[in-house]
Amino acid sequence: MLHGCLSPLSRSLRRSCSLSTRAFSITQQACQHQENSYQLGNEDDSTSRKEMSRRDYRFIFPEFLPDPNPEWRNAVRERLERKDMLERREKIEIPEFYVGSYLAVTAFDKNSPHPNKMSRFVGICIDRGGTGLRAWFILRNSIEGQGVEFMYHMYNPTVLKIEVLRLEQRLDEELYYLRDAPLEYSSVPFDMEPEILPEGSTVPVNTKVVPLNPRPWTQNWERFQDLLSGYSLHNPFPTPGKIRKQMRWMAEGNDGWQLQTLKFDLMRDYRNTVPAEEQAQIWEEVADKLEARDKQMRRVATKRAFI
Amino acid sequence: GPLKEEFAPWTRGKWEPGSRRPGVLAVKIGVQPLWLKNGKQILCTLLHVQDNHVVKFQTRDKFDRGYVAEKGNMPIYTGVGNRKAANLTGFVTVGAISTDPQKYTKDYCGLFSQCGLAPKRHLARFPVTDNGVIQPGTPISAALFRPGQYVDVYGRTQERGFQGGMKRWGFAGMPATHGTTKSHRRIGHIGSGCDKSRVWPGQKMPGWVGGMYKWMKGLRILRINYAENVLYVSGHAVMGKTGDILQVCDTKLHAKRFENCHKEGLTDGPKYFPTAFPEQLEELPEEEYCDKVHDFKSKSISHV
């Protein structure tokens, strides 16, 4: 089960070493570092600091990094795909967001009852993935007491607008356990106004721990309590049978035991990440355009604010 | 003084319905989504035309008398005993990806030195009509094709090893339960018994799957990047893995040939025939999309 294929939960383990990121505008961040270096008069520092800040783009724009599988990698194709992504970003703002943020997506829907053929969905982002033009994210909300999820592709030209209503992170990289939690934890009001963070603040981490509903569950949440810290279980092993099942699953050589060894598997981490040197090349290629676009959008936003 | 006859540039033919010209050798570099103007997503395979040159031209008479046609065990596009297609008067050989001459024999390098080229890693032969002939030494690029046209792709399929009847021939297998004894994926019955008293030749059985040379016909070119020489061909199941070499040529399917594509607007033939020569490459844009495909530089799709 775990050989080769990367299950979503094991993917979270790989990303658990990520740092929290900043809600800076990326241009401001780059400028700040440049200013500091100008005051210090040390040019070497500026390049290294700029590189370090660009290294953080792997959290803001994770879809620009290619799939690390060497069988599918090709420099020409990746370069062409990144060019298409930048062209699309010129037409629509694809904001920085993380799993746990509240988003509102307006998309073209030919079956929509509205005359403008648009549909707007608001929800909490429970997962994001995909590389390149296939980058996707899933929004979850509750509508009239029914949990609803929508998957959107970020570079799909029918997606007209992506707004971040609340920018925050959670304790985990995936929130699929919200499907087995009370609906109030997945509810986002449709008329919610965007909450703007003060300039230069870090992205807040919401340390909410979600209590799950009693069984039955969609997944065996009692098994992943070490990997995911955003949910709590009341009485995970209610019967002796459940305890024995858990012990069997955790016995040496079985799936649970393998899951515990994942965090020590450096080669697995190496295989599933793009080397830092290649990442630096990618950011060198795209970061200028991304920063310019970010600056342009900030200018537009401030103009609107004055109106 | 005036050029000697053998060094004079060859005449360039004009397209007419029924013409055949050489194709290209392209490397499969991956799969990417594109979107149509009605909002539908379509996966397309990227084929990178790398360093193609025309290496040789042979008249059909010379080829028919040569080793390949008479004794070589290679596919002949002009039919068994060379009886088909009288309008195909020659064969053009195209080579791709120049390499170090030290890796090859003097004889192999000699094939290329005649037209002043470095030896190529891959070669492909295309049958052509009179007007489709290109002078050896001419570089060929993705601009040979036109966005919106249909192509045939020829290449080696992925190897899947020794496989059973279900994967190789699509057999249904047998039930997983209800008393089935040790026969869930076996091929089952293989002969009738009395009449022939033997297994017929050609009986479908487990065996080697993949690694075969196949044609995929009627694939549409959705987009061409002239700067990087990349073709975006519709479909994600083009044979081979990333990095494998493929032959790409104008389609042979009757309904998808230039002269029969009235709806697609291709009846006036390819833009550059037989190919885009170096002086014509300068006038090309960086890339060109097919009519129905959404250009990433254009606005979001808010109505159909």
JSON list of C-alpha atoms in Angstrom, two decimals, chain B residues 50 67 71 75 78 93-94 111 128 132-134 155 170 188 199 210 233 240 246 292 297:
[
{"chain": "B", "resi": 50, "resn": "GLN", "atom": "CA", "xyz": [14.89, 18.51, -32.33]},
{"chain": "B", "resi": 67, "resn": "TYR", "atom": "CA", "xyz": [18.53, -4.09, -50.37]},
{"chain": "B", "resi": 71, "resn": "LYS", "atom": "CA", "xyz": [15.59, -8.46, -48.90]},
{"chain": "B", "resi": 75, "resn": "PRO", "atom": "CA", "xyz": [7.98, -1.92, -43.50]},
{"chain": "B", "resi": 78, "resn": "THR", "atom": "CA", "xyz": [4.33, 1.24, -51.09]},
{"chain": "B", "resi": 93, "resn": "THR", "atom": "CA", "xyz": [15.06, 10.28, -45.33]},
{"chain": "B", "resi": 94, "resn": "VAL", "atom": "CA", "xyz": [14.98, 12.63, -42.36]},
{"chain": "B", "resi": 111, "resn": "LEU", "atom": "CA", "xyz": [25.48, 8.89, -45.16]},
{"chain": "B", "resi": 128, "resn": "VAL", "atom": "CA", "xyz": [6.78, 11.47, -51.17]},
{"chain": "B", "resi": 132, "resn": "GLY", "atom": "CA", "xyz": [7.06, 16.93, -51.86]},
{"chain": "B", "resi": 133, "resn": "VAL", "atom": "CA", "xyz": [10.77, 16.44, -52.46]},
{"chain": "B", "resi": 134, "resn": "ILE", "atom": "CA", "xyz": [13.16, 18.47, -50.29]},
{"chain": "B", "resi": 155, "resn": "GLY", "atom": "CA", "xyz": [6.47, 5.04, -32.54]},
{"chain": "B", "resi": 170, "resn": "GLY", "atom": "CA", "xyz": [-8.97, -7.98, -22.76]},
{"chain": "B", "resi": 188, "resn": "GLY", "atom": "CA", "xyz": [-9.89, -20.77, -19.78]},
{"chain": "B", "resi": 199, "resn": "VAL", "atom": "CA", "xyz": [-5.19, -25.63, -30.69]},
{"chain": "B", "resi": 210, "resn": "GLY", "atom": "CA", "xyz": [4.28, -3.60, -25.61]},
{"chain": "B", "resi": 233, "resn": "VAL", "atom": "CA", "xyz": [-0.83, 17.16, -30.25]},
{"chain": "B", "resi": 240, "resn": "GLY", "atom": "CA", "xyz": [6.12, 5.79, -25.60]},
{"chain": "B", "resi": 246, "resn": "LEU", "atom": "CA", "xyz": [8.39, 9.41, -32.74]},
{"chain": "B", "resi": 292, "resn": "LYS", "atom": "CA", "xyz": [-10.82, 26.35, -31.02]},
{"chain": "B", "resi": 297, "resn": "LYS", "atom": "CA", "xyz": [-2.85, 35.55, -23.27]}
]
